[in-house]
Short mmCIF file of C-alpha atoms and ligand atoms in Angstrom, two decimals:
data_model
loop_
_atom_site.label_atom_id
_atom_site.label_comp_id
_atom_site.label_asym_id
_atom_site.label_seq_id
_atom_site.Cartn_x
_atom_site.Cartn_y
_atom_site.Cartn_z
CA UNK A 1209 -123.46 33.98 -8.33
CA UNK A 1210 -123.62 33.29 -12.01
CA UNK A 1211 -123.12 29.76 -13.26
CA UNK A 1212 -122.24 28.03 -16.52
CA UNK A 1213 -122.65 24.41 -17.60
CA UNK A 1214 -119.49 22.39 -17.90
CA UNK A 1215 -120.59 21.73 -21.46
CA UNK A 1216 -121.16 25.38 -22.43
CA UNK A 1217 -119.16 28.08 -20.78
CA UNK A 1218 -120.68 30.92 -22.79
CA UNK A 1219 -124.15 30.90 -21.28
CA UNK A 1220 -124.91 31.84 -17.65
CA UNK A 1221 -127.84 31.22 -15.33
CA UNK A 1222 -128.64 32.43 -11.81
CA UNK A 1223 -127.95 30.41 -8.68
CA UNK A 1224 -131.66 29.99 -8.08
CA UNK A 1225 -132.20 28.42 -11.47
CA UNK A 1226 -129.17 26.25 -11.09
CA UNK A 1227 -130.39 24.91 -7.72
CA UNK A 1228 -133.95 24.28 -8.93
CA UNK A 1229 -132.80 22.60 -12.13
CA UNK A 1230 -130.00 20.43 -10.65
CA UNK A 1231 -128.50 19.38 -13.96
CA UNK A 1232 -128.06 21.73 -16.92
CA UNK A 1233 -130.32 21.12 -19.95
CA UNK A 1234 -127.29 20.08 -21.97
CA UNK A 1235 -126.42 17.39 -19.43
CA UNK A 1236 -123.47 19.37 -17.99
CA UNK A 1237 -122.86 20.29 -14.41
CA UNK A 1238 -123.25 23.83 -13.10
CA UNK A 1239 -120.09 25.68 -12.04
CA UNK A 1240 -119.66 29.17 -10.64
CA UNK A 1241 -118.42 31.63 -13.30
CA UNK A 1242 -116.07 33.22 -10.77
CA UNK A 1243 -114.99 31.97 -7.39
CA UNK A 1244 -114.67 34.81 -4.89
CA UNK A 1245 -111.77 35.10 -2.42
CA UNK A 1246 -112.27 35.29 1.31
CA UNK A 1247 -110.42 38.32 2.65
CA UNK A 1248 -107.36 38.18 4.88
CA UNK A 1249 -109.27 39.45 7.88
CA UNK A 1250 -111.51 36.32 7.70
CA UNK A 1251 -108.49 34.04 7.76
CA UNK A 1252 -106.97 35.71 10.78
CA UNK A 1253 -110.28 35.64 12.67
CA UNK A 1254 -111.68 32.23 11.77
CA UNK A 1255 -109.92 30.34 14.57
CA UNK A 1256 -112.15 32.23 16.97
CA UNK A 1257 -115.39 31.70 15.07
CA UNK A 1258 -117.92 28.89 15.48
CA UNK A 1259 -118.76 26.52 12.64
CA UNK A 1260 -121.93 28.42 11.96
CA UNK A 1261 -120.13 31.75 11.85
CA UNK A 1262 -117.52 30.48 9.50
CA UNK A 1263 -120.20 28.90 7.29
CA UNK A 1264 -122.14 32.15 7.29
CA UNK A 1265 -119.05 34.17 6.16
CA UNK A 1266 -118.28 31.76 3.37
CA UNK A 1267 -121.95 31.49 2.31
CA UNK A 1268 -122.31 35.28 2.31
CA UNK A 1269 -119.22 35.65 0.06
CA UNK A 1270 -120.67 33.21 -2.42
CA UNK A 1271 -124.34 34.08 -2.32
CA UNK A 1272 -124.69 37.71 -1.19
CA UNK A 1273 -126.20 38.75 -4.57
CA UNK A 1274 -128.71 35.89 -4.52
CA UNK A 1275 -130.18 35.71 -0.98
CA UNK A 1276 -130.65 38.36 1.76
CA UNK A 1277 -128.21 38.22 4.58
CA UNK A 1278 -130.71 37.36 7.34
CA UNK A 1279 -131.98 34.38 5.36
CA UNK A 1280 -128.44 33.16 4.89
CA UNK A 1281 -127.92 33.45 8.56
CA UNK A 1282 -131.06 31.49 9.32
CA UNK A 1283 -130.10 28.77 6.92
CA UNK A 1284 -126.72 27.95 8.51
CA UNK A 1285 -128.10 28.24 12.01
CA UNK A 1286 -131.02 25.91 11.33
CA UNK A 1287 -129.28 23.44 9.07
CA UNK A 1288 -126.21 22.78 11.16
CA UNK A 1289 -127.63 22.29 14.61
CA UNK A 1290 -125.50 19.25 15.46
CA UNK A 1291 -121.94 18.66 16.74
CA UNK A 1292 -118.98 18.49 14.40
CA UNK A 1293 -116.15 17.13 16.62
CA UNK A 1294 -112.52 17.20 15.58
CA UNK A 1295 -110.86 14.37 17.37
CA UNK A 1296 -107.06 14.09 17.72
CA UNK A 1297 -106.14 10.43 17.50
CA UNK A 1298 -102.34 10.66 16.97
CA UNK A 1299 -99.74 13.39 16.71
CA UNK A 1300 -100.69 15.43 13.68
CA UNK A 1301 -103.73 13.27 12.89
CA UNK A 1302 -107.22 14.60 13.40
CA UNK A 1303 -110.59 13.01 12.53
CA UNK A 1304 -113.33 15.39 11.55
CA UNK A 1305 -116.54 13.60 12.49
CA UNK A 1306 -119.17 14.62 9.92
CA UNK A 1307 -121.70 12.06 11.10
CA UNK A 1308 -123.61 13.59 13.92
CA UNK A 1309 -126.55 14.85 11.87
CA UNK A 1310 -129.99 13.17 11.84
CA UNK A 1311 -129.02 10.33 9.44
CA UNK A 1312 -125.49 9.93 10.78
CA UNK A 1313 -123.70 10.55 7.55
CA UNK A 1314 -122.02 13.60 6.06
CA UNK A 1315 -124.76 13.84 3.43
CA UNK A 1316 -126.90 15.55 6.00
CA UNK A 1317 -124.82 18.71 5.54
CA UNK A 1318 -125.84 18.98 1.86
CA UNK A 1319 -129.43 17.83 2.28
CA UNK A 1320 -130.26 20.12 5.13
CA UNK A 1321 -128.70 23.09 3.37
CA UNK A 1322 -130.31 22.38 0.03
CA UNK A 1323 -133.80 21.87 1.55
CA UNK A 1324 -133.68 25.30 3.19
CA UNK A 1325 -132.33 27.04 0.08
CA UNK A 1326 -135.05 25.56 -2.00
CA UNK A 1327 -137.74 26.45 0.43
CA UNK A 1328 -136.54 30.03 0.22
CA UNK A 1329 -136.46 30.01 -3.61
CA UNK A 1330 -140.02 28.66 -3.92
CA UNK A 1331 -141.54 31.06 -1.38
CA UNK A 1332 -144.78 32.58 -2.69
CA UNK A 1333 -145.08 30.00 -5.51
CA UNK A 1334 -148.65 28.83 -6.07
CA UNK A 1335 -147.53 25.26 -6.66
CA UNK A 1336 -145.73 22.78 -4.45
CA UNK A 1337 -142.29 21.61 -5.56
CA UNK A 1338 -142.12 17.85 -5.83
CA UNK A 1339 -138.70 16.25 -5.42
CA UNK A 1340 -138.16 12.76 -6.86
CA UNK A 1341 -135.23 10.74 -5.63
CA UNK A 1342 -134.20 7.24 -6.52
CA UNK A 1343 -131.96 5.69 -3.85
CA UNK A 1344 -129.99 2.60 -3.18
CA UNK A 1345 -129.90 3.52 0.51
CA UNK A 1346 -128.08 6.53 2.03
CA UNK A 1347 -129.01 9.44 -0.20
CA UNK A 1348 -132.70 8.75 0.28
CA UNK A 1349 -132.53 8.94 4.07
CA UNK A 1350 -130.45 12.15 4.03
CA UNK A 1351 -132.88 13.77 1.63
CA UNK A 1352 -135.98 12.51 3.51
CA UNK A 1353 -134.70 13.82 6.75
CA UNK A 1354 -133.24 17.04 5.27
CA UNK A 1355 -136.59 18.02 3.73
CA UNK A 1356 -138.80 16.70 6.47
CA UNK A 1357 -141.41 19.32 7.40
CA UNK A 1358 -140.07 21.91 4.95
CA UNK A 1359 -143.07 23.93 3.80
CA UNK A 1360 -144.00 23.93 0.06
CA UNK A 1361 -142.00 20.83 -0.78
CA UNK A 1362 -143.11 17.25 -1.27
CA UNK A 1363 -140.52 14.53 -1.41
CA UNK A 1364 -141.09 11.14 -3.08
CA UNK A 1365 -138.42 8.55 -2.56
CA UNK A 1366 -138.15 5.36 -4.66
CA UNK A 1367 -136.19 2.44 -3.29
CA UNK A 1368 -135.81 -1.13 -4.38
CA UNK A 1369 -137.91 -3.51 -2.30
CA UNK A 1370 -135.84 -5.89 -0.10
CA UNK A 1371 -132.55 -4.59 -1.55
CA UNK A 1372 -131.65 -2.11 1.18
CA UNK A 1373 -130.88 -2.74 4.90
CA UNK A 1374 -133.63 -2.57 7.53
CA UNK A 1375 -131.92 0.32 9.04
CA UNK A 1376 -131.78 2.22 5.79
CA UNK A 1377 -135.44 1.44 5.09
CA UNK A 1378 -136.52 2.53 8.55
CA UNK A 1379 -134.60 5.84 8.16
CA UNK A 1380 -136.55 6.96 5.18
CA UNK A 1381 -139.84 4.95 5.18
CA UNK A 1382 -141.11 5.84 8.67
CA UNK A 1383 -141.56 9.57 8.18
CA UNK A 1384 -144.88 11.27 7.63
CA UNK A 1385 -145.78 14.85 6.67
CA UNK A 1386 -144.24 15.74 3.28
CA UNK A 1387 -142.23 12.58 2.79
CA UNK A 1388 -143.57 9.63 0.88
CA UNK A 1389 -141.53 6.45 0.41
CA UNK A 1390 -142.33 4.19 -2.54
CA UNK A 1391 -141.10 0.61 -2.27
CA UNK A 1392 -140.53 -0.46 -5.86
CA UNK A 1393 -140.73 -4.08 -6.82
CA UNK A 1394 -137.49 -3.97 -8.82
CA UNK A 1395 -133.87 -2.89 -8.69
CA UNK A 1396 -132.21 0.45 -8.01
CA UNK A 1397 -131.84 0.86 -11.76
CA UNK A 1398 -135.61 0.42 -12.17
CA UNK A 1399 -136.12 3.18 -9.57
CA UNK A 1400 -133.77 5.45 -11.43
CA UNK A 1401 -135.37 4.73 -14.76
CA UNK A 1402 -138.86 5.61 -13.38
CA UNK A 1403 -137.55 8.93 -12.06
CA UNK A 1404 -135.88 9.77 -15.40
CA UNK A 1405 -139.01 8.87 -17.26
CA UNK A 1406 -141.16 11.05 -14.98
CA UNK A 1407 -139.01 14.12 -15.80
CA UNK A 1408 -139.70 13.83 -19.51
CA UNK A 1409 -143.37 12.91 -19.29
CA UNK A 1410 -145.47 15.86 -20.49
CA UNK A 1411 -148.61 15.13 -18.47
CA UNK A 1412 -146.57 15.01 -15.29
CA UNK A 1413 -144.57 18.08 -16.15
CA UNK A 1414 -147.77 20.00 -16.68
CA UNK A 1415 -149.37 18.88 -13.48
CA UNK A 1416 -146.45 18.83 -11.08
CA UNK A 1417 -143.45 21.02 -10.56
CA UNK A 1418 -140.69 18.38 -10.50
CA UNK A 1419 -137.12 18.46 -9.54
CA UNK A 1420 -134.41 16.15 -8.23
CA UNK A 1421 -132.10 16.34 -5.26
CA UNK A 1422 -129.24 14.21 -6.42
CA UNK A 1423 -125.58 14.46 -5.76
CA UNK A 1424 -124.78 16.82 -8.60
CA UNK A 1425 -126.74 19.79 -7.47
CA UNK A 1426 -124.43 22.78 -7.02
CA UNK A 1427 -126.13 23.63 -3.75
CA UNK A 1428 -124.54 20.54 -2.14
CA UNK A 1429 -121.00 21.74 -2.75
CA UNK A 1430 -121.36 24.98 -0.80
CA UNK A 1431 -121.87 23.53 2.71
CA UNK A 1432 -119.36 20.85 1.98
CA UNK A 1433 -116.74 23.61 1.77
CA UNK A 1434 -117.54 25.03 5.18
CA UNK A 1435 -116.01 22.26 7.27
CA UNK A 1436 -112.68 22.52 5.49
CA UNK A 1437 -112.41 26.11 6.63
CA UNK A 1438 -113.54 25.13 10.06
CA UNK A 1439 -111.11 22.19 10.55
CA UNK A 1440 -108.27 24.20 9.02
CA UNK A 1441 -108.81 26.99 11.43
CA UNK A 1442 -108.61 24.57 14.37
CA UNK A 1443 -105.48 22.62 13.39
CA UNK A 1444 -103.34 25.20 11.51
CA UNK A 1445 -100.12 26.40 13.01
CA UNK A 1446 -97.44 28.33 11.16
CA UNK A 1447 -94.89 25.57 10.85
CA UNK A 1448 -96.90 22.90 9.24
CA UNK A 1449 -98.77 22.26 6.03
CA UNK A 1450 -102.38 21.10 6.30
CA UNK A 1451 -103.66 18.19 4.22
CA UNK A 1452 -107.16 16.67 4.05
CA UNK A 1453 -107.90 13.00 3.36
CA UNK A 1454 -111.30 12.40 1.88
CA UNK A 1455 -113.01 9.02 1.37
CA UNK A 1456 -114.39 9.45 -2.17
CA UNK A 1457 -117.23 7.98 -4.14
CA UNK A 1458 -118.88 10.53 -6.45
CA UNK A 1459 -116.20 13.07 -5.46
CA UNK A 1460 -118.64 15.62 -4.20
CA UNK A 1461 -117.12 15.98 -0.77
CA UNK A 1462 -113.64 16.52 -2.10
CA UNK A 1463 -114.94 19.04 -4.66
CA UNK A 1464 -116.28 21.00 -1.71
CA UNK A 1465 -112.64 21.15 -0.40
CA UNK A 1466 -111.40 22.21 -3.75
CA UNK A 1467 -113.88 25.05 -3.76
CA UNK A 1468 -112.56 26.11 -0.32
CA UNK A 1469 -109.01 26.03 -1.76
CA UNK A 1470 -110.07 28.21 -4.67
CA UNK A 1471 -111.54 30.74 -2.26
CA UNK A 1472 -107.99 31.03 -0.82
CA UNK A 1473 -107.83 28.42 1.99
CA UNK A 1474 -104.19 27.19 1.74
CA UNK A 1475 -104.74 23.40 1.76
CA UNK A 1476 -101.51 21.79 0.69
CA UNK A 1477 -102.94 18.51 -0.52
CA UNK A 1478 -106.10 16.47 -0.87
CA UNK A 1479 -105.78 12.79 -0.45
CA UNK A 1480 -108.42 11.14 -2.63
CA UNK A 1481 -108.93 7.81 -0.85
CA UNK A 1482 -111.05 5.17 -2.57
CA UNK A 1483 -111.90 1.54 -2.08
CA UNK A 1484 -111.44 -0.99 -4.92
CA UNK A 1485 -113.36 1.45 -7.16
CA UNK A 1486 -110.13 3.24 -8.04
CA UNK A 1487 -110.99 4.91 -11.31
CA UNK A 1488 -109.60 8.33 -10.20
CA UNK A 1489 -106.44 6.96 -8.56
CA UNK A 1490 -105.85 5.00 -11.78
CA UNK A 1491 -106.36 8.19 -13.80
CA UNK A 1492 -103.85 10.10 -11.70
CA UNK A 1493 -101.31 7.32 -12.17
CA UNK A 1494 -101.81 6.57 -15.83
CA UNK A 1495 -103.61 9.54 -17.42
CA UNK A 1496 -106.40 7.22 -18.61
CA UNK A 1497 -109.91 7.83 -17.22
CA UNK A 1498 -111.68 4.46 -17.56
CA UNK A 1499 -115.13 4.21 -16.01
CA UNK A 1500 -115.95 0.73 -14.73
CA UNK A 1501 -119.09 -1.00 -13.44
CA UNK A 1502 -119.13 -0.37 -9.68
CA UNK A 1503 -117.53 -3.08 -7.55
CA UNK A 1504 -119.20 -4.12 -4.29
CA UNK A 1505 -117.19 -3.35 -1.16
CA UNK A 1506 -117.76 -2.87 2.59
CA UNK A 1507 -117.51 0.92 2.17
CA UNK A 1508 -120.53 0.75 -0.14
CA UNK A 1509 -121.38 4.46 -0.26
CA UNK A 1510 -118.15 4.77 -2.25
CA UNK A 1511 -118.95 2.01 -4.67
CA UNK A 1512 -118.98 4.23 -7.73
CA UNK A 1513 -117.49 3.35 -11.11
CA UNK A 1514 -117.90 6.73 -12.88
CA UNK A 1515 -117.90 9.56 -10.30
CA UNK A 1516 -120.65 12.06 -11.03
CA UNK A 1517 -118.59 15.13 -10.05
CA UNK A 1518 -115.72 14.21 -12.33
CA UNK A 1519 -116.59 16.80 -14.96
CA UNK A 1520 -116.60 19.43 -12.28
CA UNK A 1521 -113.07 18.54 -11.07
CA UNK A 1522 -111.81 18.49 -14.72
CA UNK A 1523 -113.42 21.86 -15.18
CA UNK A 1524 -111.78 23.30 -12.04
CA UNK A 1525 -108.37 22.05 -13.16
CA UNK A 1526 -108.72 23.10 -16.79
CA UNK A 1527 -108.54 19.39 -17.76
CA UNK A 1528 -104.88 19.39 -16.74
CA UNK A 1529 -103.61 16.14 -15.24
CA UNK A 1530 -100.46 17.88 -14.12
CA UNK A 1531 -102.31 20.55 -12.19
CA UNK A 1532 -104.60 18.02 -10.61
CA UNK A 1533 -101.62 15.94 -9.48
CA UNK A 1534 -100.17 18.92 -7.70
CA UNK A 1535 -103.19 19.14 -5.47
CA UNK A 1536 -104.38 15.51 -5.22
CA UNK A 1537 -102.58 12.48 -3.83
CA UNK A 1538 -104.48 9.31 -4.88
CA UNK A 1539 -104.79 6.12 -2.82
CA UNK A 1540 -107.06 3.08 -2.95
CA UNK A 1541 -107.43 0.24 -0.46
CA UNK A 1542 -108.86 -3.25 -0.27
CA UNK A 1543 -111.61 -4.38 2.13
CA UNK A 1544 -109.08 -6.56 3.91
CA UNK A 1545 -106.81 -3.56 4.64
CA UNK A 1546 -109.90 -1.52 5.63
CA UNK A 1547 -111.04 -4.14 8.15
CA UNK A 1548 -107.51 -4.50 9.56
CA UNK A 1549 -107.45 -0.74 10.11
CA UNK A 1550 -110.74 -0.74 11.97
CA UNK A 1551 -109.42 -3.44 14.26
CA UNK A 1552 -105.97 -1.91 14.78
CA UNK A 1553 -107.12 1.61 15.44
CA UNK A 1554 -109.63 0.32 17.96
CA UNK A 1555 -107.14 -1.84 19.83
CA UNK A 1556 -104.31 0.76 19.64
CA UNK A 1557 -106.15 4.00 20.16
CA UNK A 1558 -109.64 3.02 21.27
CA UNK A 1559 -111.08 4.92 18.28
CA UNK A 1560 -113.86 3.34 16.15
CA UNK A 1561 -113.87 4.02 12.50
CA UNK A 1562 -116.64 3.03 10.09
CA UNK A 1563 -115.36 1.47 6.81
CA UNK A 1564 -115.46 4.75 4.95
CA UNK A 1565 -113.63 6.64 7.64
CA UNK A 1566 -111.04 3.86 7.79
CA UNK A 1567 -110.34 4.29 4.08
CA UNK A 1568 -109.71 7.98 4.63
CA UNK A 1569 -107.38 7.32 7.52
CA UNK A 1570 -105.42 4.77 5.40
CA UNK A 1571 -105.04 7.42 2.74
CA UNK A 1572 -103.59 9.89 5.18
CA UNK A 1573 -101.10 7.32 6.54
CA UNK A 1574 -99.97 6.48 3.02
CA UNK A 1575 -99.37 10.14 2.36
CA UNK A 1576 -97.40 10.49 5.55
CA UNK A 1577 -95.11 7.64 4.51
CA UNK A 1578 -94.57 9.27 1.15
CA UNK A 1579 -93.69 12.80 2.23
CA UNK A 1580 -91.13 13.34 4.86
CA UNK A 1581 -91.92 17.00 5.77
CA UNK A 1582 -94.03 17.72 8.81
CA UNK A 1583 -97.72 18.01 7.99
CA UNK A 1584 -100.96 18.08 9.94
CA UNK A 1585 -103.59 15.78 8.50
CA UNK A 1586 -107.35 15.93 8.81
CA UNK A 1587 -109.23 12.89 7.75
CA UNK A 1588 -112.96 13.14 7.16
CA UNK A 1589 -115.11 10.50 8.84
CA UNK A 1590 -118.28 10.38 6.76
CA UNK A 1591 -120.51 7.86 8.57
CA UNK A 1592 -121.21 6.80 12.12
CA UNK A 1593 -119.83 3.30 12.85
CA UNK A 1594 -123.29 2.16 14.01
CA UNK A 1595 -124.54 2.53 10.44
CA UNK A 1596 -122.19 -0.26 9.48
CA UNK A 1597 -122.54 -2.05 12.82
CA UNK A 1598 -122.26 -5.61 11.55
CA UNK A 1599 -118.95 -5.03 9.79
CA UNK A 1600 -117.39 -2.94 12.55
CA UNK A 1601 -118.51 -5.13 15.45
CA UNK A 1602 -117.02 -8.10 13.75
CA UNK A 1603 -113.62 -6.42 13.82
CA UNK A 1604 -113.65 -4.83 17.26
CA UNK A 1605 -115.52 -7.64 19.07
CA UNK A 1606 -117.70 -5.24 20.89
CA UNK A 1607 -121.23 -3.98 20.55
CA UNK A 1608 -121.67 -0.49 19.20
CA UNK A 1609 -124.44 1.41 20.82
CA UNK A 1610 -127.07 2.75 18.40
CA UNK A 1611 -127.22 6.55 18.63
CA UNK A 1612 -130.77 7.84 19.47
CA UNK A 1613 -131.36 8.97 15.91
CA UNK A 1614 -131.19 5.36 14.79
CA UNK A 1615 -132.85 3.54 17.67
CA UNK A 1616 -135.79 5.99 17.46
CA UNK A 1617 -136.63 5.13 13.93
CA UNK A 1618 -136.12 1.36 14.36
CA UNK A 1619 -139.14 1.38 16.64
CA UNK A 1620 -141.38 3.14 14.18
CA UNK A 1621 -143.66 1.47 11.71
CA UNK A 1622 -142.75 1.38 8.06
CA UNK A 1623 -145.17 3.51 5.98
CA UNK A 1624 -144.04 2.90 2.43
CA UNK A 1625 -146.32 2.37 -0.53
CA UNK A 1626 -145.60 -0.72 -2.58
CA UNK A 1627 -145.57 -0.21 -6.36
CA UNK A 1628 -144.61 -2.39 -9.33
CA UNK A 1629 -141.61 -1.39 -11.35
CA UNK A 1630 -143.54 -0.12 -14.38
CA UNK A 1631 -143.95 3.44 -15.35
CA UNK A 1632 -147.81 3.48 -15.71
CA UNK A 1633 -148.29 2.65 -12.05
CA UNK A 1634 -145.76 5.27 -10.98
CA UNK A 1635 -147.39 7.84 -13.21
CA UNK A 1636 -150.84 7.08 -11.86
CA UNK A 1637 -149.50 7.53 -8.38
CA UNK A 1638 -147.94 10.91 -9.24
CA UNK A 1639 -151.00 12.10 -11.09
CA UNK A 1640 -153.09 11.41 -7.95
CA UNK A 1641 -150.85 13.83 -5.99
CA UNK A 1642 -152.04 17.35 -5.50
CA UNK A 1643 -149.73 19.81 -7.33
C1 PLP B 803 -121.74 9.50 -0.10
C2 PLP B 803 -120.68 8.95 0.88
C3 PLP B 803 -119.32 9.03 0.59
C4 PLP B 803 -118.75 9.51 -0.71
O1 PLP B 803 -118.87 10.93 -0.85
P1 PLP B 803 -118.82 11.57 -2.34
O2 PLP B 803 -119.14 12.98 -2.13
O3 PLP B 803 -119.79 10.83 -3.16
O4 PLP B 803 -117.39 11.40 -2.81
C5 PLP B 803 -118.40 8.58 1.55
N1 PLP B 803 -118.84 8.06 2.69
C6 PLP B 803 -120.17 8.03 3.04
C7 PLP B 803 -120.59 7.41 4.32
C8 PLP B 803 -121.11 8.49 2.09
O5 PLP B 803 -122.43 8.38 2.46
#
């Protein structure tokens, strides 16, 4: 796969370089120069294939020039070793539960895939690769767990002291081996500033091989396309169109679906469901893209005021609002409506949504009201309800049992290193690391 930067379509780099760089030097996002088509045989056979088998076929189509087949096979088999249930909750409504990985959120797909890819790309290098991540909560735990124990890679996570939940902290600050958690006396913005400064510091760049693992890495999109193929293969029948509702924040998950569609998967519509951070729904309605400071909501992993994958979507649709509107139905919902939905779906159908999943479900229902033709809808549930236990329990008036992944880390001791929010201290810490 050759890739260009969304800011310069005349220059190409390899997939390996794009993954290890993350962001292009010109600040653009990497995009594949051509998107291959799955062949018709794949589509007729996919309903009989497992998630891993489907993922392998898609991965092979995209990356066969970059990575040997047996490595690709190992990557999907190792990375996706957890359940991906598709639960029918109403006629024509399916919930695809993407939250059964080690950190109980869909970000595990990307983190586990990316860690194994990177590990392959750095094989034989004489230096370790050091990954720096600033986190306000969930990305840090997915990256920490995804890279845990991966040879040749050190992960350093910076999180703001006392500004994340105990559960979030325990998920990333209780690991050992190659994962170090730094508790920064400051805000999330301070953490982000420290990371950015480290990347441009010449002493550090000389000593350490640094990279980031943030949401804009092209490697994250690839596994996020697999489950669209998988769910489609399980719900499709000839009479009905298939639509996907996606709870969106930085719009990476939905971009994975758009990639699947470009590879030939006939998805009729994407419902881009947001909370009060409705920059994209507003754009689709008015044609004006107006980034805003993020608003705080109960579906906080979607509190994004300027989605980082936006340039990618614009690139995919040739900056055409009309074309984008053909594929995307926008919807945004208040916290009140989200809470009502959690309560109603529990009492009516005994199904428990987390706040993000509930936003997706609301988007699907709104689309169903709008179009009268028969469609099958899949809504993506991105987090386990136990991760947002206090909000959810309040609505359903029942205790949610913690899955073993969470209860296990709650018993472990926090191992983070406390640092002040200034660059000198952070630099000293990094310089003391072995390269
Ligand atoms: C990150 C996240 C989202 C948003 O996904 P994007 O790819 O940023 O659009 C939704 N729900 C949960 C639980 C998340 O962690």
